[in-house]
PDB file of C-alpha atoms in Angstrom:
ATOM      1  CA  UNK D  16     -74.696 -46.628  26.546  1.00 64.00           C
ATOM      2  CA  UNK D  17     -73.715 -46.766  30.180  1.00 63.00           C
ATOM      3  CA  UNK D  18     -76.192 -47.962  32.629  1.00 74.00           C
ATOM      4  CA  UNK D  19     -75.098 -46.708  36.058  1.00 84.00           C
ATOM      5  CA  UNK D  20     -72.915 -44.403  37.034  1.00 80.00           C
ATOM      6  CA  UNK D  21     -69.587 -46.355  37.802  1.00 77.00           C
ATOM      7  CA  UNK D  22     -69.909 -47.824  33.920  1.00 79.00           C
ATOM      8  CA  UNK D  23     -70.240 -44.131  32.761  1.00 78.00           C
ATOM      9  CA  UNK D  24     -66.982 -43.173  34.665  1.00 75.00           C
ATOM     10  CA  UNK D  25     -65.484 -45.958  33.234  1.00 75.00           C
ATOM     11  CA  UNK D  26     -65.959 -44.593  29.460  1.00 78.00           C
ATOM     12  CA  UNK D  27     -65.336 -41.071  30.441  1.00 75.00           C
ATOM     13  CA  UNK D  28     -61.744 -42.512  31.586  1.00 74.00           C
ATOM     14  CA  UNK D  29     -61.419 -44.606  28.235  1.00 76.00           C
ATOM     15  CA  UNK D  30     -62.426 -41.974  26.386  1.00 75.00           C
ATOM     16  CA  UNK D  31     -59.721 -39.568  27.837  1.00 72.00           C
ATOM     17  CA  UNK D  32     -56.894 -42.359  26.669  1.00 74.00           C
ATOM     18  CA  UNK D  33     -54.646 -41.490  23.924  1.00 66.00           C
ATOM     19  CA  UNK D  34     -54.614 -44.359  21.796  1.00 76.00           C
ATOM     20  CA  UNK D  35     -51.998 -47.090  21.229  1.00 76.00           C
ATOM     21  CA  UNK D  36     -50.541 -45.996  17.873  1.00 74.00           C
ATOM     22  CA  UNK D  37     -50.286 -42.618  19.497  1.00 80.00           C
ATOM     23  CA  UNK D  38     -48.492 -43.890  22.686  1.00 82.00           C
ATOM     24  CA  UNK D  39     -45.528 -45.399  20.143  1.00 87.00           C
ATOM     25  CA  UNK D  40     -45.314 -42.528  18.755  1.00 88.00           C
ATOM     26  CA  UNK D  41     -45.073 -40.413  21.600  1.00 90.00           C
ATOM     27  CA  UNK D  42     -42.110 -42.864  22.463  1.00 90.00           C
ATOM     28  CA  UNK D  43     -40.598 -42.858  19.623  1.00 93.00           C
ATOM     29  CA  UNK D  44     -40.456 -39.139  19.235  1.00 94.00           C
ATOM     30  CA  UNK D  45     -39.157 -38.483  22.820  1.00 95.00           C
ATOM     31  CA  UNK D  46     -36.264 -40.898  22.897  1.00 96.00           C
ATOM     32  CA  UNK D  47     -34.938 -39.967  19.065  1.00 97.00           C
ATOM     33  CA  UNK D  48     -34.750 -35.858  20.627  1.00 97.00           C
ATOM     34  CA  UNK D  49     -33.000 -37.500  24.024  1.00 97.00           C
ATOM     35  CA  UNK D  50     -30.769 -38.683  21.125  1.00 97.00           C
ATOM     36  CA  UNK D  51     -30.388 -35.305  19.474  1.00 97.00           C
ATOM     37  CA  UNK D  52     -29.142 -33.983  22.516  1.00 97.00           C
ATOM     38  CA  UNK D  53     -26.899 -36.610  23.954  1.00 97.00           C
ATOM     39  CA  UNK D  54     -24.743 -35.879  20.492  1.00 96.00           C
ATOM     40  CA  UNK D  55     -24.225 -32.446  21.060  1.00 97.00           C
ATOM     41  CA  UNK D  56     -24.051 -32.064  24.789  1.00 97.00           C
ATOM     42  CA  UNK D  57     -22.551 -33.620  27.484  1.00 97.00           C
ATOM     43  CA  UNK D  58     -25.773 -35.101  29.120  1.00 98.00           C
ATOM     44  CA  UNK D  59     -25.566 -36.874  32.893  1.00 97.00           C
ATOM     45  CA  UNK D  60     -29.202 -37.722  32.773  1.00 97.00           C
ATOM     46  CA  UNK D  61     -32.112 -37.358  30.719  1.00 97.00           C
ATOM     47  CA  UNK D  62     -35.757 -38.498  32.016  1.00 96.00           C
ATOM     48  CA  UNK D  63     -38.887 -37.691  31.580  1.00 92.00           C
ATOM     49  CA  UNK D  64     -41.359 -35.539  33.534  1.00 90.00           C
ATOM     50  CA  UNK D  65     -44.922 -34.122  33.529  1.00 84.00           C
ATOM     51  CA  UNK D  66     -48.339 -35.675  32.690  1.00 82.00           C
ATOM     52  CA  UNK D  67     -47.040 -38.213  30.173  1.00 79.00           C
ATOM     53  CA  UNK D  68     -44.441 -39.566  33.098  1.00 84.00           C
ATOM     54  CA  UNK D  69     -47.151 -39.794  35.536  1.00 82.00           C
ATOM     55  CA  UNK D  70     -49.352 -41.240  33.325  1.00 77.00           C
ATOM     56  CA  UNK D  71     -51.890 -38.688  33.804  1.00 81.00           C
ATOM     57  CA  UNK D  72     -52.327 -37.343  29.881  1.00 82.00           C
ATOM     58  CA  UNK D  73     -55.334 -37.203  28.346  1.00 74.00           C
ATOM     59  CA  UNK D  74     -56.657 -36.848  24.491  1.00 77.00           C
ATOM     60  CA  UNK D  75     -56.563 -35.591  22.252  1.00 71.00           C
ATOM     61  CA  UNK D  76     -53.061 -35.749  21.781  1.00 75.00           C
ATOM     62  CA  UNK D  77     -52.592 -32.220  19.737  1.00 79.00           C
ATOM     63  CA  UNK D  78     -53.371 -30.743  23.124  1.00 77.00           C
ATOM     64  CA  UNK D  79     -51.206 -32.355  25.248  1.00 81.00           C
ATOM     65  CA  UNK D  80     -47.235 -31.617  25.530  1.00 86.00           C
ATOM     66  CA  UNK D  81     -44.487 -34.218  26.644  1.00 92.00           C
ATOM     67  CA  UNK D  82     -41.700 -32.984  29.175  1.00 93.00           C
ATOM     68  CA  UNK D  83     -38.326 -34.018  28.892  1.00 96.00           C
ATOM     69  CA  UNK D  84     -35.721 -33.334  31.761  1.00 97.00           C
ATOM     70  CA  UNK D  85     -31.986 -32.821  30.495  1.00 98.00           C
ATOM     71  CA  UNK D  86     -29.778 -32.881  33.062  1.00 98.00           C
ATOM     72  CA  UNK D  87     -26.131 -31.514  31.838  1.00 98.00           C
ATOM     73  CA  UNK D  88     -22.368 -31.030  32.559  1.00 97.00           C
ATOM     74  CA  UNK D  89     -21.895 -28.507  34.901  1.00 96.00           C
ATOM     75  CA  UNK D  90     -19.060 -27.090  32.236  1.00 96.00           C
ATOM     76  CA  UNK D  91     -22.236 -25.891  30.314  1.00 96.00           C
ATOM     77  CA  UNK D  92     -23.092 -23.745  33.516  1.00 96.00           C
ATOM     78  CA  UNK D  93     -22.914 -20.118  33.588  1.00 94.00           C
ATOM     79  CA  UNK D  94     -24.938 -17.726  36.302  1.00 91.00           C
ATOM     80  CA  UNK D  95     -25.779 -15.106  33.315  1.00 89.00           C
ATOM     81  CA  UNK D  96     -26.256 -17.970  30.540  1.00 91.00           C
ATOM     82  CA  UNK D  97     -29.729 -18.724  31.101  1.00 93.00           C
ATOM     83  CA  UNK D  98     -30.985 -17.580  27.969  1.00 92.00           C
ATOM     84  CA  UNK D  99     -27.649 -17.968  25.990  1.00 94.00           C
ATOM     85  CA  UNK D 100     -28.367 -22.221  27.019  1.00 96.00           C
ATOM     86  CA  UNK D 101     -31.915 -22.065  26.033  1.00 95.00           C
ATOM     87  CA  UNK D 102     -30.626 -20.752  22.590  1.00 95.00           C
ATOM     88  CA  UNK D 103     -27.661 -23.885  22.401  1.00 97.00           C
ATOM     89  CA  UNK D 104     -30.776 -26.501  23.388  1.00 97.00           C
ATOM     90  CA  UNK D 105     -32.696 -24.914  20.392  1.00 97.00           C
ATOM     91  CA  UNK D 106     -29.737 -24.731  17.762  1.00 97.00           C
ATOM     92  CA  UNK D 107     -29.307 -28.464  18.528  1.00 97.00           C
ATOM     93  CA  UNK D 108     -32.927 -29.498  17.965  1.00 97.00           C
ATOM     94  CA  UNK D 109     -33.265 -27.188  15.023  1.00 96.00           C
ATOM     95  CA  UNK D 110     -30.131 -29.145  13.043  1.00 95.00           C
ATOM     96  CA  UNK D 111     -32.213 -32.328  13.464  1.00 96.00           C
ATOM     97  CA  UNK D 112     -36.084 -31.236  12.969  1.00 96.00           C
ATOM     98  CA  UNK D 113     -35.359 -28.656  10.400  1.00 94.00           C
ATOM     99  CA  UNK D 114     -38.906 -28.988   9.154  1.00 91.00           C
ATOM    100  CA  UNK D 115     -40.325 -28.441  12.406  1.00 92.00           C
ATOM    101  CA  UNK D 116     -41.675 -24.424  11.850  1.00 86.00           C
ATOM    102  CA  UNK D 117     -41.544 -23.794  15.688  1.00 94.00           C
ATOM    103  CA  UNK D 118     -39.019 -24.363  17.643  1.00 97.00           C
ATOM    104  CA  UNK D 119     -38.463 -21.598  20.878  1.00 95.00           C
ATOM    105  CA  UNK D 120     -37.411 -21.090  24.049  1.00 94.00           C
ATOM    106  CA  UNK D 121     -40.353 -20.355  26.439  1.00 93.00           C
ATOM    107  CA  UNK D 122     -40.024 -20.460  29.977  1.00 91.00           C
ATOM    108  CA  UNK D 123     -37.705 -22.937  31.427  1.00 94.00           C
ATOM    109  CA  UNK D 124     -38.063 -25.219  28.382  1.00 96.00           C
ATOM    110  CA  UNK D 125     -36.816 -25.191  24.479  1.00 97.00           C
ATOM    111  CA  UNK D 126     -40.603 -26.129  23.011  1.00 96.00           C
ATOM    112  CA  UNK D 127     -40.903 -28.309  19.837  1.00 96.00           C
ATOM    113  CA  UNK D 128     -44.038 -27.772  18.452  1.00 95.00           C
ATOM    114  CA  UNK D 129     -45.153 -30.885  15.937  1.00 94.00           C
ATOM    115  CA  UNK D 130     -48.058 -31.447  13.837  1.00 90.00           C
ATOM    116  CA  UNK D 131     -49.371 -33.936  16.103  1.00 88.00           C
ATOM    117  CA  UNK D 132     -47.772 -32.239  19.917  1.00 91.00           C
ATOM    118  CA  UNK D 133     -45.473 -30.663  21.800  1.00 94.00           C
ATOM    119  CA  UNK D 134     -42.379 -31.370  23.572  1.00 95.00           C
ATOM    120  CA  UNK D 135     -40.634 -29.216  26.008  1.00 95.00           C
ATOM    121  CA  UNK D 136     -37.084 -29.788  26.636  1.00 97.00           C
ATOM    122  CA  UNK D 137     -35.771 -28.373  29.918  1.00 97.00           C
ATOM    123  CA  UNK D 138     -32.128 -27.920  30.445  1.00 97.00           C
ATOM    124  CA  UNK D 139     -30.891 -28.314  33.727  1.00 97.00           C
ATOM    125  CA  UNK D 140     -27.783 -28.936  36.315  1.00 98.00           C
ATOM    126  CA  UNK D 141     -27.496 -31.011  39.375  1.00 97.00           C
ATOM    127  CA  UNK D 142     -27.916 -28.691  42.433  1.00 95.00           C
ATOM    128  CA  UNK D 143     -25.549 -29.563  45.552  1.00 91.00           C
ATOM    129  CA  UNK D 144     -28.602 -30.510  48.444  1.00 90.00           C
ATOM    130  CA  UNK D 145     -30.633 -31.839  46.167  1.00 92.00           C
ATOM    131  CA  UNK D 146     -32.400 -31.664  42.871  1.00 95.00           C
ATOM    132  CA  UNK D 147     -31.752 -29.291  39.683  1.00 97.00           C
ATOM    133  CA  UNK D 148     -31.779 -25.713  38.725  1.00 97.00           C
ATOM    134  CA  UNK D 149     -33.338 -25.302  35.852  1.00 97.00           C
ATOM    135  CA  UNK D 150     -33.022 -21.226  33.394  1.00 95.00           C
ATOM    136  CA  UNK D 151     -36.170 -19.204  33.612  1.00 88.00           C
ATOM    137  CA  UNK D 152     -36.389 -17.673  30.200  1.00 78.00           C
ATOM    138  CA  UNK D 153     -39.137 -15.268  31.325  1.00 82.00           C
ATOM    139  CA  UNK D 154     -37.649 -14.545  34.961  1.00 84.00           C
ATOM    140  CA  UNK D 155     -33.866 -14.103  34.360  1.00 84.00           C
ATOM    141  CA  UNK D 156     -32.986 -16.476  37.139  1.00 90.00           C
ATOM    142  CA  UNK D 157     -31.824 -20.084  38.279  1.00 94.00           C
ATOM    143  CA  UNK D 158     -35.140 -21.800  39.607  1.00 94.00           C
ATOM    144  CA  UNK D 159     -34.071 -24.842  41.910  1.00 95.00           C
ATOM    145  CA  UNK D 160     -36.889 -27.411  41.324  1.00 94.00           C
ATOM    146  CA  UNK D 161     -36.751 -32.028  41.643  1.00 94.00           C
ATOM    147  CA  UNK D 162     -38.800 -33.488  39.016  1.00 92.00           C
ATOM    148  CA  UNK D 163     -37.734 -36.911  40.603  1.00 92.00           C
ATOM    149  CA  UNK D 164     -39.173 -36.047  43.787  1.00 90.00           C
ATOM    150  CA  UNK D 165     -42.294 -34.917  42.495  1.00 86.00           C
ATOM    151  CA  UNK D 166     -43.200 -38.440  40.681  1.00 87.00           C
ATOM    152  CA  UNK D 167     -41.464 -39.907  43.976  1.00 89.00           C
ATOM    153  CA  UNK D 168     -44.491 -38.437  46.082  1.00 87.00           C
ATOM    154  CA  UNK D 169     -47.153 -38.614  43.023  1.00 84.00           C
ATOM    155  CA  UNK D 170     -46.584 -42.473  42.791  1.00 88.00           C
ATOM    156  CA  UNK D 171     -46.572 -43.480  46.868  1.00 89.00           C
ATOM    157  CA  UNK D 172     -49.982 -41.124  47.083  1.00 87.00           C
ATOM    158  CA  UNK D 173     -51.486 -43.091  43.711  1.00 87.00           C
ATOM    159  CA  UNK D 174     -50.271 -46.171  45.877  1.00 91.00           C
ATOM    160  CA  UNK D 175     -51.660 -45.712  48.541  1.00 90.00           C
ATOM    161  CA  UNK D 176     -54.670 -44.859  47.192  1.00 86.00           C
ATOM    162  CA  UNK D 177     -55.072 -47.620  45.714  1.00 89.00           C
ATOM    163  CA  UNK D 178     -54.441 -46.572  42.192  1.00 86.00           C
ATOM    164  CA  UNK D 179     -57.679 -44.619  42.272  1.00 84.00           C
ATOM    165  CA  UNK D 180     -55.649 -41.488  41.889  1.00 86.00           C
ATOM    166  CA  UNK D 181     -54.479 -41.130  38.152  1.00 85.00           C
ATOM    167  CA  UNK D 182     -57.919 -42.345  36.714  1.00 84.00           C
ATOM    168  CA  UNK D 183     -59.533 -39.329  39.038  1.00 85.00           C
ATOM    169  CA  UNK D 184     -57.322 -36.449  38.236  1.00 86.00           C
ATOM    170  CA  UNK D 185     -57.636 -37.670  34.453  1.00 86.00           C
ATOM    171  CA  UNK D 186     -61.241 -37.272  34.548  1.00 86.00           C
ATOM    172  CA  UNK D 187     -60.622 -33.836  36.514  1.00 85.00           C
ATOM    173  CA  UNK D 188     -58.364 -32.344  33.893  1.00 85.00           C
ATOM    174  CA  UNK D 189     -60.919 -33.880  31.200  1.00 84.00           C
ATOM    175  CA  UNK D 190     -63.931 -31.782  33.271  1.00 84.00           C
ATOM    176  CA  UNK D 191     -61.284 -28.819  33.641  1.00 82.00           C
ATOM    177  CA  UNK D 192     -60.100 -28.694  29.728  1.00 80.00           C
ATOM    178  CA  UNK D 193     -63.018 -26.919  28.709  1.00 76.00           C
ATOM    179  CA  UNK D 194     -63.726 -24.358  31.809  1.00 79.00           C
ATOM    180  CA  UNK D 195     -60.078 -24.028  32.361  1.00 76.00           C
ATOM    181  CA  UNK D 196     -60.288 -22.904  35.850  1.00 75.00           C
ATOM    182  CA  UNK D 197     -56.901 -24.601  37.115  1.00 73.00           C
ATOM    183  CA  UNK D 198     -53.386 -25.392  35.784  1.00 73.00           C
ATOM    184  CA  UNK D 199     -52.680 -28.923  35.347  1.00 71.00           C
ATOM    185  CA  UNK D 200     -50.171 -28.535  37.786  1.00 67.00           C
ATOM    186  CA  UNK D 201     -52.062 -27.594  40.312  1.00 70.00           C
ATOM    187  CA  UNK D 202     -54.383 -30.232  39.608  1.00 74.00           C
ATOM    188  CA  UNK D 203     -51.520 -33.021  40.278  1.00 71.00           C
ATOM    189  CA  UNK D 204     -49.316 -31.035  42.298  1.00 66.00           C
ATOM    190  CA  UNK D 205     -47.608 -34.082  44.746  1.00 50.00           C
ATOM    191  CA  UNK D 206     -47.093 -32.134  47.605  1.00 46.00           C
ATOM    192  CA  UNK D 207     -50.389 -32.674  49.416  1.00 47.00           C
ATOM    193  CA  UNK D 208     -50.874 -31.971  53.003  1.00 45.00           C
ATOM    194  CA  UNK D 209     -54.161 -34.130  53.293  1.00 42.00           C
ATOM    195  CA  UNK D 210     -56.833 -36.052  51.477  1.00 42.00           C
ATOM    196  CA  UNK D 211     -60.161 -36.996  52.155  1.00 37.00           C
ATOM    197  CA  UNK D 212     -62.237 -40.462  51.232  1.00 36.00           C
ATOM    198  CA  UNK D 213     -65.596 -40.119  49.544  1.00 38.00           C
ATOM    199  CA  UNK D 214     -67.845 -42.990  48.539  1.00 35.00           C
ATOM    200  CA  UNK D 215     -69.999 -42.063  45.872  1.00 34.00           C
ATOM    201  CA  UNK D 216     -72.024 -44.967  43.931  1.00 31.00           C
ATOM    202  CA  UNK D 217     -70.105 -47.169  45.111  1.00 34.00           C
ATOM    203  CA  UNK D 218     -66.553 -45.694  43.792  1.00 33.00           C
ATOM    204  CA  UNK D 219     -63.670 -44.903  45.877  1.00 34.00           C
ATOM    205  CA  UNK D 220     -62.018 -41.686  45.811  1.00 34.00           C
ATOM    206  CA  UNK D 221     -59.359 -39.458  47.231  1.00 35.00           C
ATOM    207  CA  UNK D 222     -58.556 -36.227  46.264  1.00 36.00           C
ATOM    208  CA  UNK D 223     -56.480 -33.409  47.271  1.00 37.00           C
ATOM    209  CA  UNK D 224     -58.158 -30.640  49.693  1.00 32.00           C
ATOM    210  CA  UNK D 225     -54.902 -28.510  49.164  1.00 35.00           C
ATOM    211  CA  UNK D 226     -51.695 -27.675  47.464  1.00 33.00           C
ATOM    212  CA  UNK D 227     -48.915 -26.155  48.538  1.00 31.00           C
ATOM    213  CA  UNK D 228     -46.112 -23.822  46.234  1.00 35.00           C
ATOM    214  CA  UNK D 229     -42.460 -25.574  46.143  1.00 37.00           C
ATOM    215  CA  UNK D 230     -39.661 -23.957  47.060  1.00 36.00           C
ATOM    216  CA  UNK D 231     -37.971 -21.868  44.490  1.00 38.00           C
ATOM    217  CA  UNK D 232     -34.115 -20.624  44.833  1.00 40.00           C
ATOM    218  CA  UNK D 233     -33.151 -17.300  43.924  1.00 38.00           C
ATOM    219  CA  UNK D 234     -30.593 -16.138  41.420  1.00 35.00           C
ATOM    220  CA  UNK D 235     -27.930 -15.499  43.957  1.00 35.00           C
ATOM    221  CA  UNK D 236     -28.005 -19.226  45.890  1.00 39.00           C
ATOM    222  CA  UNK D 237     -27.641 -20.188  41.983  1.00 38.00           C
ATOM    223  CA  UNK D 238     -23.951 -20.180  41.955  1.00 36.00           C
ATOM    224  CA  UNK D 239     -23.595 -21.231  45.408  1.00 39.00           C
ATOM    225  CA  UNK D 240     -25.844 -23.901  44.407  1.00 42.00           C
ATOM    226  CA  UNK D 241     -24.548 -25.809  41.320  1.00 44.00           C
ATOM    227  CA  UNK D 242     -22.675 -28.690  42.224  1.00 43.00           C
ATOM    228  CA  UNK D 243     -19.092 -28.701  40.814  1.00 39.00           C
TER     229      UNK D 243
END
């Protein structure tokens, strides 16, 4: 039992981990569907993105979803394919997993649904100026986005605050998980215009005051857009 209040922060935040066994096979699992893809498709770049990249996940693992970012030839490119590629990502995946039941587009990503999580694969091209544009299933439209960027910005602020920040906005989204009052994005959105200090029982912590929306391209500056 914890006897003040930093040692019951400190099992909160253990008990949010996902455990070791389930971190290999998280691994595991991502890199063999970076595979699958990388045989069928002529990939530039594949990385990872999201919660499990920042290393802000939390348990239990049949909640939680890993994002993978596929970045591919531009000769895949078309400005009315969106949902046509989305279909290609989930023919691929579906030859391999074949036992998998679900398997869909939905949103910007193809979405493997296992026994044990989820992956989201999101298709994407590199975007002359900078970062991707990635097919909105739901939207009908390029959406210019730079997942790079994001855990450029999320990993200076955890730096500079002294590492204090992926332990706190674990504990947030544990807190959040069962009011559900937020997105998780918007819980670890990078683009923070300030932060404040607090010193509570003797812990340190920053947190964002506010968020700001990224900037999304329209369907038109699509074209115009993809580098070629």
């Amino acid at each position: 039992m914890a006897k003040t209040i930093a040692d019951a922060f400190r099992t909160l935040r253990s008990n949010l981990e996902i455990t070791d066994l389930q971190e290999q096979t998280v691994s595991g699992r991502q890199q063999a569907i970076r595979g699958v893809l990388e045989r069928d498709f002529a990939v530039k770049d594949s990385f990872l993105t999201g919660s499990y990249r920042r290393s802000t996940m939390i348990g239990p693992l049949k909640e939680a979803d890993v994002d993978i970012f596929v970045v591919l030839d531009v000769k895949y490119y078309r400005q009315d394919g969106k949902k046509a590629l989305l279909e290609n990502v989930k023919k691929s995946l579906r030859k391999t997993y074949t036992l998998t039941p679900d398997i869909r587009p939905d949103g910007s990503a193809v979405t493997i649904t296992f026994s044990d999580f989820k992956v989201d694969v999101v298709p994407s091209f590199v975007r002359k100026g900078g970062g991707y544009l990635i097919p909105s299933f739901e939207l009908n439209k390029w959406i210019s986005t730079d997942p790079k960027k994001h855990v450029e910005l999320w990993s200076t602020s955890n730096k500079a605050h002294n590492g204090d920040l992926v332990p706190l906005i674990k504990m947030l989204k544990g807190w959040n998980k069962s009011r559900s009052l937020l997105k998780s994005f918007h819980l670890e959105d990078p683009h923070m215009d300030g932060s404040e200090r607090r010193h509570h029982h003797g812990l340190s912590v920053r947190y964002v005051v506010r968020v700001r929306q990224g900037h999304r391209a329209g369907p038109a500056a699509a074209r115009r857009s993809c580098r070629l």
